[in-house]
XYZ file of C-alpha atoms in Angstrom:
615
model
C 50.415 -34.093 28.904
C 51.135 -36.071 26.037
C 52.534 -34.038 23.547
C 51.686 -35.984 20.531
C 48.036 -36.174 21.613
C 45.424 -33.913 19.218
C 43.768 -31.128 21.224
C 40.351 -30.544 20.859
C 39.945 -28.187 17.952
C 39.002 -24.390 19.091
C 36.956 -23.169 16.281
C 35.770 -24.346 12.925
C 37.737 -27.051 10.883
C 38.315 -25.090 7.519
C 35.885 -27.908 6.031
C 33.000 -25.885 8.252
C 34.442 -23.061 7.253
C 34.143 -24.068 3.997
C 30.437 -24.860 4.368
C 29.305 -21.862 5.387
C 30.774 -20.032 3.493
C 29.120 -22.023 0.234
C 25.659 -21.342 2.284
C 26.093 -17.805 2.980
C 26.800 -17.628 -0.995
C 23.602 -19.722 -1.638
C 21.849 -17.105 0.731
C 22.744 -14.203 -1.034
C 22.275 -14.941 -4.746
C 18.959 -16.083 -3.281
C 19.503 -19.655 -3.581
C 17.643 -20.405 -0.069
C 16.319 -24.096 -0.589
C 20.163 -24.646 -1.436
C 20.938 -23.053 1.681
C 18.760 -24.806 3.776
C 20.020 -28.500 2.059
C 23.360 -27.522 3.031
C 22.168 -26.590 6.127
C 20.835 -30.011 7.058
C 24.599 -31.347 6.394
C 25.890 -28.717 8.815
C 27.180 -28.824 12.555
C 24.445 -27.796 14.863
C 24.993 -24.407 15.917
C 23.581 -20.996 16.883
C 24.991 -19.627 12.874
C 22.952 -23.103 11.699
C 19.968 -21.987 13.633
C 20.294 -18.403 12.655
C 20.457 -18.695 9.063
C 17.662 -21.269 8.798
C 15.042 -18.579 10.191
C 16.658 -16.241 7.759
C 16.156 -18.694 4.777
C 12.328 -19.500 5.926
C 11.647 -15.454 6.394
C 13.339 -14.733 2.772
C 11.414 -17.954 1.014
C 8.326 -16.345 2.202
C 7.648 -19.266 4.617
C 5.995 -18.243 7.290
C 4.363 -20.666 9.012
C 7.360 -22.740 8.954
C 9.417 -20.418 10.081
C 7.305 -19.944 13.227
C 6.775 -23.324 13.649
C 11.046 -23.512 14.009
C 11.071 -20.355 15.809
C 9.129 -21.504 18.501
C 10.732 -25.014 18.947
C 14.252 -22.235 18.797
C 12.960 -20.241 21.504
C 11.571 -22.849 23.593
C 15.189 -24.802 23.783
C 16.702 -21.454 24.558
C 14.112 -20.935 27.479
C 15.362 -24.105 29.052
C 18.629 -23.494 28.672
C 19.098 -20.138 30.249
C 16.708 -19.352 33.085
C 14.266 -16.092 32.759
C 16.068 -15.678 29.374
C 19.124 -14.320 30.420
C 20.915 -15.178 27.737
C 24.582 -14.569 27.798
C 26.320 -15.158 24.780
C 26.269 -13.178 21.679
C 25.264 -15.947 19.391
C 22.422 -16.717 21.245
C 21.341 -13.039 21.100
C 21.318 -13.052 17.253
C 18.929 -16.198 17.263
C 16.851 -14.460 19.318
C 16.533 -11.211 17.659
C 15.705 -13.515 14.321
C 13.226 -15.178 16.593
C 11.589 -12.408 17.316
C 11.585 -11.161 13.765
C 9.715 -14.285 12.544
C 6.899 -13.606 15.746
C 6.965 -9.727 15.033
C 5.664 -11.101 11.335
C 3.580 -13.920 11.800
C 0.950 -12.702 14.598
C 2.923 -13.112 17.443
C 3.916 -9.726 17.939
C 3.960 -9.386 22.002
C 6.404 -12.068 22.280
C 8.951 -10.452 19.376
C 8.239 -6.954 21.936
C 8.919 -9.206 25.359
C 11.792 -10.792 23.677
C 12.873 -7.180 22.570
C 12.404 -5.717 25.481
C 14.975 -8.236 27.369
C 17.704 -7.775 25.004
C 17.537 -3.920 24.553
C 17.364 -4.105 29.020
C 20.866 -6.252 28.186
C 22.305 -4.317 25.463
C 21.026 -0.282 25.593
C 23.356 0.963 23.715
C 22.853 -1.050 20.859
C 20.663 1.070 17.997
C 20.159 -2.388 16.278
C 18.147 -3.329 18.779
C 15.927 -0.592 19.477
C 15.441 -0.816 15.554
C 14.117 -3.982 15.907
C 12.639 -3.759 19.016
C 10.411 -0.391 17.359
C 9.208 -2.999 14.609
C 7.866 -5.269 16.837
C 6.163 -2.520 18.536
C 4.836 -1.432 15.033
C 3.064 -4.870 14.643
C 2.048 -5.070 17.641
C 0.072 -1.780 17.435
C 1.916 0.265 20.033
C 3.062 2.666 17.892
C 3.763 5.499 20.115
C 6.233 3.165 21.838
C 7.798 2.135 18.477
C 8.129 5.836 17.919
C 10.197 6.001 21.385
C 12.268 3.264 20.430
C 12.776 4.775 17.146
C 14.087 7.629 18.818
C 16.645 6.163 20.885
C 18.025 4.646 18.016
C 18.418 7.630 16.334
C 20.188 8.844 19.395
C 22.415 6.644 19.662
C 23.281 6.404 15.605
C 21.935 9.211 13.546
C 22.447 8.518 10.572
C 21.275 5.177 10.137
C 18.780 5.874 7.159
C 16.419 3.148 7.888
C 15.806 4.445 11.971
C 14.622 7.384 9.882
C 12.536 5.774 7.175
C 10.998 2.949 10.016
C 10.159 6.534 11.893
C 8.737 8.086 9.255
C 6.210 5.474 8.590
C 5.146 5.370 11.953
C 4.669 9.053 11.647
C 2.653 9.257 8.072
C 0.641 6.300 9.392
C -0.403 8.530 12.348
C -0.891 11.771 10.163
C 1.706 13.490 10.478
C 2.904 13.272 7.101
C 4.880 16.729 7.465
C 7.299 15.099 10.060
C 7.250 11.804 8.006
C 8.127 13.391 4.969
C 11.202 14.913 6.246
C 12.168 11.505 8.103
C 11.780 9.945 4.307
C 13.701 12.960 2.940
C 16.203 12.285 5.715
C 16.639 8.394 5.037
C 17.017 9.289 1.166
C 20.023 11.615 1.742
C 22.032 9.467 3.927
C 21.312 6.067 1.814
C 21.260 8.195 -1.889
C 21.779 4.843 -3.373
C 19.054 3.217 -2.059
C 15.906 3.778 -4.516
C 13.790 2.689 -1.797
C 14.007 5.688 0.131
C 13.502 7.804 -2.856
C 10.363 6.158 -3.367
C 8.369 6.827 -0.455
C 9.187 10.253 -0.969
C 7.560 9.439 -4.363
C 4.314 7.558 -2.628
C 3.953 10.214 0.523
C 4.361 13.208 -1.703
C 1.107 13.083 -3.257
C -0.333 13.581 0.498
C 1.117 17.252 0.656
C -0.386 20.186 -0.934
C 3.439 21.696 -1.208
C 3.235 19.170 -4.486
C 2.921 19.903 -7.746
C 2.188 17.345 -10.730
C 5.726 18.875 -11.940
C 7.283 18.365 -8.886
C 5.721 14.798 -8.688
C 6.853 14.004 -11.779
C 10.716 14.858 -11.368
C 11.097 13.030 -7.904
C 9.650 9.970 -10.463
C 12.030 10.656 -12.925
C 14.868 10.715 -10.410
C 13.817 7.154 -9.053
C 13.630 5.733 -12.701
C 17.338 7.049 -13.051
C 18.194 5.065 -9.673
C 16.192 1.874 -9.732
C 16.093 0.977 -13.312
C 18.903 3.187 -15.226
C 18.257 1.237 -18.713
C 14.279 1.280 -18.514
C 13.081 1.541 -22.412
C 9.899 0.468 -23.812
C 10.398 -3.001 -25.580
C 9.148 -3.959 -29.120
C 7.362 -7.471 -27.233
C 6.453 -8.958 -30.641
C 6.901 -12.392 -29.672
C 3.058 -12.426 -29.305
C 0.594 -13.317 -32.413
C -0.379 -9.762 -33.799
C -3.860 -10.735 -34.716
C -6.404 -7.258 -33.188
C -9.442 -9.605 -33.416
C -8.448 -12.578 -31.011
C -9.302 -13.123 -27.680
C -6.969 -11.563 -25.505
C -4.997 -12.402 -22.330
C -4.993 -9.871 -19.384
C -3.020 -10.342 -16.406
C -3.679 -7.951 -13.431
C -0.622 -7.408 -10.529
C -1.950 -6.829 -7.095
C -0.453 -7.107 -3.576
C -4.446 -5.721 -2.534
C -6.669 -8.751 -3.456
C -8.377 -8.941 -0.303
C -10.811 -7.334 1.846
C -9.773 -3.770 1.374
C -10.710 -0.305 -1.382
C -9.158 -2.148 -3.959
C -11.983 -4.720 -3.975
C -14.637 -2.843 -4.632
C -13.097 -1.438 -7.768
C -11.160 -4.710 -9.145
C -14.359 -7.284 -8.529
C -17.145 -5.114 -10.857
C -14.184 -4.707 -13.549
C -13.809 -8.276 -13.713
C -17.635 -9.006 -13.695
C -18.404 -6.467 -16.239
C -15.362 -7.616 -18.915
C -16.373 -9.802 -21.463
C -14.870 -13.255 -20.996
C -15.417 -14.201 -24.665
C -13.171 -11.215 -25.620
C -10.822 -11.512 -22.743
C -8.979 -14.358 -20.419
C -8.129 -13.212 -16.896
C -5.307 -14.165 -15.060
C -4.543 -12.830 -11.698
C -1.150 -12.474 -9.678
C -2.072 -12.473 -6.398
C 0.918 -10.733 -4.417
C -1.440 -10.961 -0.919
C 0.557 -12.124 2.561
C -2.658 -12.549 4.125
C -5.817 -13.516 2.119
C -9.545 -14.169 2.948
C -12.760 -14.500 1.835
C -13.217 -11.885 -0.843
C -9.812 -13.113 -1.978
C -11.572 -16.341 -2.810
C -14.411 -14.002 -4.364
C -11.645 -12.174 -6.799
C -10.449 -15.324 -7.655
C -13.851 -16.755 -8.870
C -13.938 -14.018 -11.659
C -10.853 -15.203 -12.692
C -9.825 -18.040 -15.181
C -6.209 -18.126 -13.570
C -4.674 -17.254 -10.706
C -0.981 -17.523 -9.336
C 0.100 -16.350 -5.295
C 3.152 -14.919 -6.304
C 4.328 -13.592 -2.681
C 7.489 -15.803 -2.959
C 8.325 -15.340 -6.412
C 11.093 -12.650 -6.941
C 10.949 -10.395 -9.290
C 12.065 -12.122 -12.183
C 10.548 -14.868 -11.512
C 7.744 -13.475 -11.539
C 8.582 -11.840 -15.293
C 9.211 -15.541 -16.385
C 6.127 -16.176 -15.215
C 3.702 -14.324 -17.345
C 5.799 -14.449 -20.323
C 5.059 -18.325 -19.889
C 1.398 -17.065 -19.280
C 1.906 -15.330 -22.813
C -0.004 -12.204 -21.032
C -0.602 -9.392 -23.807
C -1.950 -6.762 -21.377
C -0.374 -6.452 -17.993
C -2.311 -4.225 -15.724
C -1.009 -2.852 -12.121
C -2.796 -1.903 -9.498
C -0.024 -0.785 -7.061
C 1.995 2.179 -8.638
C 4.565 3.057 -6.082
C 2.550 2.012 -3.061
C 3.810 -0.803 -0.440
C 4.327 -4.197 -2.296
C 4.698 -2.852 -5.962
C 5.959 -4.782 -8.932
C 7.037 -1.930 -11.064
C 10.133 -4.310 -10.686
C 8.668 -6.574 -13.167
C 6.923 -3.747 -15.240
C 10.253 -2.139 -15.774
C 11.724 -5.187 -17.830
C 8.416 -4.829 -20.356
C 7.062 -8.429 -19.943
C 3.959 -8.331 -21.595
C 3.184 -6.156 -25.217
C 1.008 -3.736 -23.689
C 1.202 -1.919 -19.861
C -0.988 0.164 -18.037
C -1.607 1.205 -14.799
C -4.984 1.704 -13.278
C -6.927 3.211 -9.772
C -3.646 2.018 -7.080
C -2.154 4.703 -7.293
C -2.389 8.574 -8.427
C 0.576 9.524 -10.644
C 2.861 8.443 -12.605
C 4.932 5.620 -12.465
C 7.863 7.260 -14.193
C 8.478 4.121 -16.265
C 8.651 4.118 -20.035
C 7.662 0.560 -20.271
C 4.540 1.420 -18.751
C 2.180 2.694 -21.875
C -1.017 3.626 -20.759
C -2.521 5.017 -17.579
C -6.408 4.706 -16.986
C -8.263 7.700 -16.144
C -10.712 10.522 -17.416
C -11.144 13.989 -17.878
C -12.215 15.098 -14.300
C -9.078 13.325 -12.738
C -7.093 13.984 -15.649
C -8.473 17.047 -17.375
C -6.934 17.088 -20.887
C -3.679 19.298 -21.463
C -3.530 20.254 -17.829
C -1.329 16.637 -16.724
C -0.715 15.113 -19.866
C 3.331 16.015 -19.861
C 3.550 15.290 -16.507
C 2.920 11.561 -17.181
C 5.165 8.912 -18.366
C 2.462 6.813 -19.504
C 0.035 7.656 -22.113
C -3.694 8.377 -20.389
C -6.191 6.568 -21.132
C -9.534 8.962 -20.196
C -12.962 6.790 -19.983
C -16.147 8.678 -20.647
C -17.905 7.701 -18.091
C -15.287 7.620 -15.354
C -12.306 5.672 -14.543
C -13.880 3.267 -11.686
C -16.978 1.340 -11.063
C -17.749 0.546 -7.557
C -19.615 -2.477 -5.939
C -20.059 -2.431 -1.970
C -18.503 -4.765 -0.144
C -20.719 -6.203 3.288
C -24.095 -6.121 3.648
C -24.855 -2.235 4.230
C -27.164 -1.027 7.077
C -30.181 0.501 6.459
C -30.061 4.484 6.488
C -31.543 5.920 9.694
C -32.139 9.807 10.141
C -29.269 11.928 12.075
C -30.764 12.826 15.472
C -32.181 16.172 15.102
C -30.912 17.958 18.401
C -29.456 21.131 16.304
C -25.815 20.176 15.836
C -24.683 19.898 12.556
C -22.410 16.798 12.431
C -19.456 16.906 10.621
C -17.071 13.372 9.438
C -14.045 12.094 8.670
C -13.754 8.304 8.468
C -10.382 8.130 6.186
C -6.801 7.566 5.762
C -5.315 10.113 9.045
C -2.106 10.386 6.399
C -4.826 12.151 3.916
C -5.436 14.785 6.936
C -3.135 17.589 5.665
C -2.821 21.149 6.449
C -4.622 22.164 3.823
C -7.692 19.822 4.638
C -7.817 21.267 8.451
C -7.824 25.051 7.226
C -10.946 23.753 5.109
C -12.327 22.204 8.048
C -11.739 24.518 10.676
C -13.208 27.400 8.320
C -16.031 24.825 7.757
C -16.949 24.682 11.628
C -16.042 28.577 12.338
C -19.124 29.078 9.377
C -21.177 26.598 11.500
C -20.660 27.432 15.436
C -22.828 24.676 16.029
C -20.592 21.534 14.267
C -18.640 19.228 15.928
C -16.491 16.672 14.035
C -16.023 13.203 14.131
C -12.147 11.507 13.480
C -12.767 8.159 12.892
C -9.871 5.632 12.544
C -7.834 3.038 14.461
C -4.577 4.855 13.769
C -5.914 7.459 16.299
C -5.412 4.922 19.372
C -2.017 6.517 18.917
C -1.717 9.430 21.926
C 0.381 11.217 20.216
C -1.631 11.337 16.914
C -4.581 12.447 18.796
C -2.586 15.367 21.018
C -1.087 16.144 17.220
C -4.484 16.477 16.008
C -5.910 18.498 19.187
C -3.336 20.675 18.839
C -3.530 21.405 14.790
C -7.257 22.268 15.642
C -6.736 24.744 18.611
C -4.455 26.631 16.703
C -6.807 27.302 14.181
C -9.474 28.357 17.009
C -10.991 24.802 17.468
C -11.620 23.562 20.790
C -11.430 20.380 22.115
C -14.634 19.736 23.109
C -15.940 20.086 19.553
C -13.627 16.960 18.289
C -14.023 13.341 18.798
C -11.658 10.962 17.895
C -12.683 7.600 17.658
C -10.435 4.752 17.143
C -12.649 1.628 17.691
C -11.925 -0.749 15.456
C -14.858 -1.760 13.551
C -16.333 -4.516 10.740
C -17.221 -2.942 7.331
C -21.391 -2.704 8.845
C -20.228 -1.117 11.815
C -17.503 1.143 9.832
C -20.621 1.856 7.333
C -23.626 1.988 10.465
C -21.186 5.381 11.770
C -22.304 6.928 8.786
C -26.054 7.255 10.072
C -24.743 9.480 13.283
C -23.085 12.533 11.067
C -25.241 14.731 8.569
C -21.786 15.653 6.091
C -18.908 14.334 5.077
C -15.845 16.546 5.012
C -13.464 14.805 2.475
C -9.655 15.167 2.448
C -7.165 17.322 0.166
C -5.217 17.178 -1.828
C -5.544 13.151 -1.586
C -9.319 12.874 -1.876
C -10.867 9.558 -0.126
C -12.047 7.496 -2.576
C -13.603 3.987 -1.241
C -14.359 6.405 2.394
C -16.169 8.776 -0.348
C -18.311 6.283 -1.871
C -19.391 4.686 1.660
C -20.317 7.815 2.551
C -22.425 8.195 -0.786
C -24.082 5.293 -0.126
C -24.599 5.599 3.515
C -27.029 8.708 2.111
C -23.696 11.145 3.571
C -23.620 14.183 1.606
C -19.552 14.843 0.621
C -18.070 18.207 0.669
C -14.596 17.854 -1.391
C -12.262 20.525 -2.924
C -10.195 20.229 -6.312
C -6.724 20.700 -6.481
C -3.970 20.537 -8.791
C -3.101 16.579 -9.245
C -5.524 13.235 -9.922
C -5.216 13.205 -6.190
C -6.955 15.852 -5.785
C -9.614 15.362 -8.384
C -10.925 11.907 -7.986
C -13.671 13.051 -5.522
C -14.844 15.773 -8.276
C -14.756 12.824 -10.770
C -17.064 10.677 -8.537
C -19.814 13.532 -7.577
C -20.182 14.366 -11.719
C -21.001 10.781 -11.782
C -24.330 11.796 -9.717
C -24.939 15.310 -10.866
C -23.313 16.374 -7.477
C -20.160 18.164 -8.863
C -20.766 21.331 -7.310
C -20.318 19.758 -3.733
C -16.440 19.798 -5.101
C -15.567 23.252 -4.180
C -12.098 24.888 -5.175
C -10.712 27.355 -1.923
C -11.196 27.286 1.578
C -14.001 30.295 1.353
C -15.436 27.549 -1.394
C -15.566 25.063 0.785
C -16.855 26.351 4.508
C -19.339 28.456 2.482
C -21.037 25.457 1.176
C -20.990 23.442 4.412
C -22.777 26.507 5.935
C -25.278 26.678 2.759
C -26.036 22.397 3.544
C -26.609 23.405 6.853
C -29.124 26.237 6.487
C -31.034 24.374 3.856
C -31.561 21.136 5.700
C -30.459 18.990 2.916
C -29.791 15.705 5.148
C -33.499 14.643 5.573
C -33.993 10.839 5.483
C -35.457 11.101 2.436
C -32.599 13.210 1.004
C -30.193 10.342 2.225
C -32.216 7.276 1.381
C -32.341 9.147 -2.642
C -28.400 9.537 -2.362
C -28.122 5.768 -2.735
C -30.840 5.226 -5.403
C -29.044 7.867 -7.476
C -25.430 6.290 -6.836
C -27.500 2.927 -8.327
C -28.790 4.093 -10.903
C -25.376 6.097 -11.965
C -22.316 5.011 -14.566
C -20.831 5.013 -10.876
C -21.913 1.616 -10.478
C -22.706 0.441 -13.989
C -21.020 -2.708 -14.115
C -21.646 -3.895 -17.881
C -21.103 -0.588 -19.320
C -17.540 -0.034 -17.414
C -16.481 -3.638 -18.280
C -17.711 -2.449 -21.653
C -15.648 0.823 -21.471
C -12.698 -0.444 -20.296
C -12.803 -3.908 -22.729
C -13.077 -1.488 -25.810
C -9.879 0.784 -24.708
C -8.069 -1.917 -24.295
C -9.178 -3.516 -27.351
C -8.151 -0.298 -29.174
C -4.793 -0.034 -27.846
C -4.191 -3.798 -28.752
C -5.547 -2.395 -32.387
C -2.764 0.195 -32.638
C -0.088 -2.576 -31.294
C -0.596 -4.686 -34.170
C -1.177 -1.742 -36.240
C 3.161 -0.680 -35.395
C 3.776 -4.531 -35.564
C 2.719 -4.963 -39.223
C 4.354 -1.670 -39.961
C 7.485 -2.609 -38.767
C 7.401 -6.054 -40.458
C 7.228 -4.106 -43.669
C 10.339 -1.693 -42.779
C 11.819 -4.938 -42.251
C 10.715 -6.656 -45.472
C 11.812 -3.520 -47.306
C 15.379 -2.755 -45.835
């Protein structure tokens, strides 16, 4: 060999070094259409391949990143026969290839893809991780859970095994178990906030929680995820109480879900002359009543790439003087943005039950049922906001079906159509006592969550121990359009509502399917909201406030034959002709306390120009 001839390098020239290294920098300060550029300049290589998936996922880019991924995981098909693929590199592109499927609607080829490489590797908890959130979108949730599981096994205390478990787990209704997996991830990750905050969100499901105890976990989160949060003097807008006024509303729920048929009559029913809407539309996936939000509104941004402060530099360019969010600490929350007091005035309305925690957020919408006055006040950050005539207005979404009578065959029919994380212990005492009053009930579970076997032998089980068979339960997990969802009303004679997190869109379908609601108060907004709708139609007593309370007046609707057709067909002309769905007087309502509070901000503006002026 000639000893003066240059050997083939073995790795990376330190100028590919050097690359990468400048990309993986762009990558993590967030700096992904730098990335990708330098990408483009880069050798070809599994890394190259790798880390363009991972800059299309963080950008938000989904359908290019699926359009790659499947060009990625065809090439890798033909190069490795029944995808036996051998290297390690190769293995990490196709884990990110099955990330970008497991997101964008191709979730049974992320779980095949999965499946291979957890066959390959087993004793890698990575990939059972992964492998349990394809699962997840995929719908197979018990087999997530299993996956889940064996991840934990092999790595205990990996906080988010925990955390991915406990979703599955709260998502399936056992919010108990999913609690403690939450409680679990938050002690082995203490500085991740993240945790902390689904403890936050899940602990208004439990009747263990009190508005005090509610309020401290907040406090603690504000402590951990924004240490320096203060409410800001925000005078750079004109302090003039009589202009028109700019109102921005924050909402990763602008689509066809609850939160529609509370947002659209708020926007019909403001006053456009008074008030310019802009939405920030923080939906992955939108549709047609999307389209139908953004009609009522005079702008509109899709803000599901922009980070959080971009996002803040975006409505201070919108010069917004009222932000309003509709998320709280639920999934896809901005109280990111909300923290760093972008707009003069902040509220929070109907998304969410409590607090926020934040001092930057001012005012929280509500009324006197919800929020009777003195009895939450100090367990609130914000200031509350109570509206006389209630804090929501609701407009159905779908064409309803006409109200038929229940067949009269002398079974009382009992049902449940909500959230199976709303189903706590407390709400099967009150409806086992309910059907132990009324030997001849059944009750009817109704949600797609309860495909889940082990949700429904959960269920089964909670029942028989409290002396509830079997045979008197149905659980029905058919997924259904918003008709059919509303047409299952006509085959049950009562509606058994959910404590301490009352339903609140399931309520009012019921309502208007002619369904009579039974409901009982507790201690937190949570577990008033139901009382607050019923006053609306001269129904409170239907909100009872014990166990006894509540079976006794399930038994008194079934003795007294309440659930007549006429009786039900009445139930919807009263909900009509109710403040419940008053559109002009709510936009009305909630246009004039906003108005006011904009009064009192230029009211402490001008005061403190004065202290200024006189120093």
């Amino acid at each position: 060999m000639n000893s003066k001839t240059n050997p083939e390098p073995l790795g990376p020239t330190n100028s590919v070094r050097e690359d990468r290294s400048q990309i993986e920098s762009f990558f993590k300060r967030g700096q992904y259409r730098q990335a990708l550029n330098g990408l483009e300049q880069a050798e070809p290589s599994a890394w190259r391949d790798t880390t363009r998936l991972r800059c299309l996922r963080a950008m938000g880019q989904g359908a290019d990143a699926v359009i790659f991924a499947n060009e990625l995981y065809e090439t890798l098909r033909n190069q490795a026969t029944e995808y036996k693929i051998n290297t390690s590199k190769r293995n990490n592109q196709l884990r990110y290839i099955a990330l970008v499927f497991a997101e964008q609607n191709q979730a049974d080829e992320a779980c095949g893809i999965m499946q291979e490489l957890c066959a390959q590797s087993p004793e890698v908890p990575a990939l059972h991780r992964e492998h349990a959130f394809a699962l997840t979108n995929a719908d197979r949730s018990d087999e997530a859970e299993q996956a889940l599981n064996r991840a934990i096994d092999l790595q205990p205390t990996h906080a988010n095994s925990h955390a991915q478990l406990a979703r599955i787990y709260c998502r399936s209704g056992r919010v108990k178990a999913g609690y403690n997996s939450y409680s679990m991830a938050a002690s082995l990750d203490p500085e991740n906030p993240n945790y902390l905050q689904r403890l936050i969100y899940w602990s208004n499901y439990s009747e263990l929680t009190t508005p005090q105890s509610n309020f401290q976990l907040t406090k603690l989160w504000v402590q951990k995820a924004h240490p320096g949060n203060q409410k800001g003097s925000n005078t750079w807008r004109t302090a003039n109480a009589n202009r028109q006024l700019k109102i921005g509303f924050i909402s990763s729920d602008l689509c066809a879900n609850s939160v529609s048929c509370f947002i659209l009559p708020l926007l019909e029913g403001l006053d456009r002359k008074q008030f310019h809407i802009t939405a920030y539309n923080d939906t992955k996936k939108t549709d047609g009543v999307t389209d139908l939000i953004r009609t009522q509104c005079d702008n509109w941004h899709d803000i599901a790439r922009n980070s959080d402060p971009a996002l803040s530099k975006l409505i201070a360019s919108d010069q917004i003087d009222i932000l309003v969010d509709l998320n709280g600490h639920g999934t896809g929350n901005r109280l990111g943005v909300f923290s760093r007091h972008v707009a003069p005035i902040q509220l929070s309305w109907f998304g969410y039950p409590s607090t926020t925690g934040l001092k930057s957020m001012d005012y929280c919408v509500t009324d006197r049922i919800a929020d009777p006055i003195g009895i939450t006040d100090d367990f609130y950050s914000e200031s509350l906001i109570r509206l006389s005539n209630g804090f929501l207005c609701y407009k159905p979404t779908g064409n309803a079906p006409a109200i038929k009578p229940t067949p009269s065959d002398g079974v009382v029919r009992l049902g449940a159509f909500g959230n199976l994380a709303k189903i706590s212990s407390l709400a099967m005492d009150c409806w086992a006592a309910a059907m132990h009053a009324v030997p001849n009930s059944v009750l009817v579970l109704k949600r797609p969550q309860l495909a889940s076997q082990n949700a429904q032998r959960f269920f089964l089980k909670e029942f028989a121990e409290r002396g509830i068979q079997s045979d008197r339960i149905t659980l029905d997990h058919e997924k259904a359009r918003i008709e059919q969802r509303l047409d299952a009303y006509n085959q049950i004679d009562l509606a058994l509502d959910t404590t301490p997190y009352n339903g609140t869109a399931t309520v009012l379908e019921a309502l208007w399917m002619g369904v009579p609601v039974i409901s009982m108060v507790g201690q937190t907004h949570a577990s008033r909201v139901s009382a607050s709708i019923l006053e609306r139609i001269n129904l409170g007593g239907m909100a009872t406030k014990s166990v006894t309370d509540f079976a006794q007046r399930v038994l008194e609707f079934s003795e007294l034959g309440e659930n007549t057709l006429e009786a039900r067909q009445s139930l919807r002309t009263r909900m009509q002709n109710s403040a419940l769905m008053n559109t002009p007087q709510f936009g009305r309502e909630f246009g004039n306390a906003l108005r006011g509070k904009w009064q009192l901000w230029c009211d402490d503006v001008a005061t403190k120009l004065e202290q200024e002026a006189s120093a």
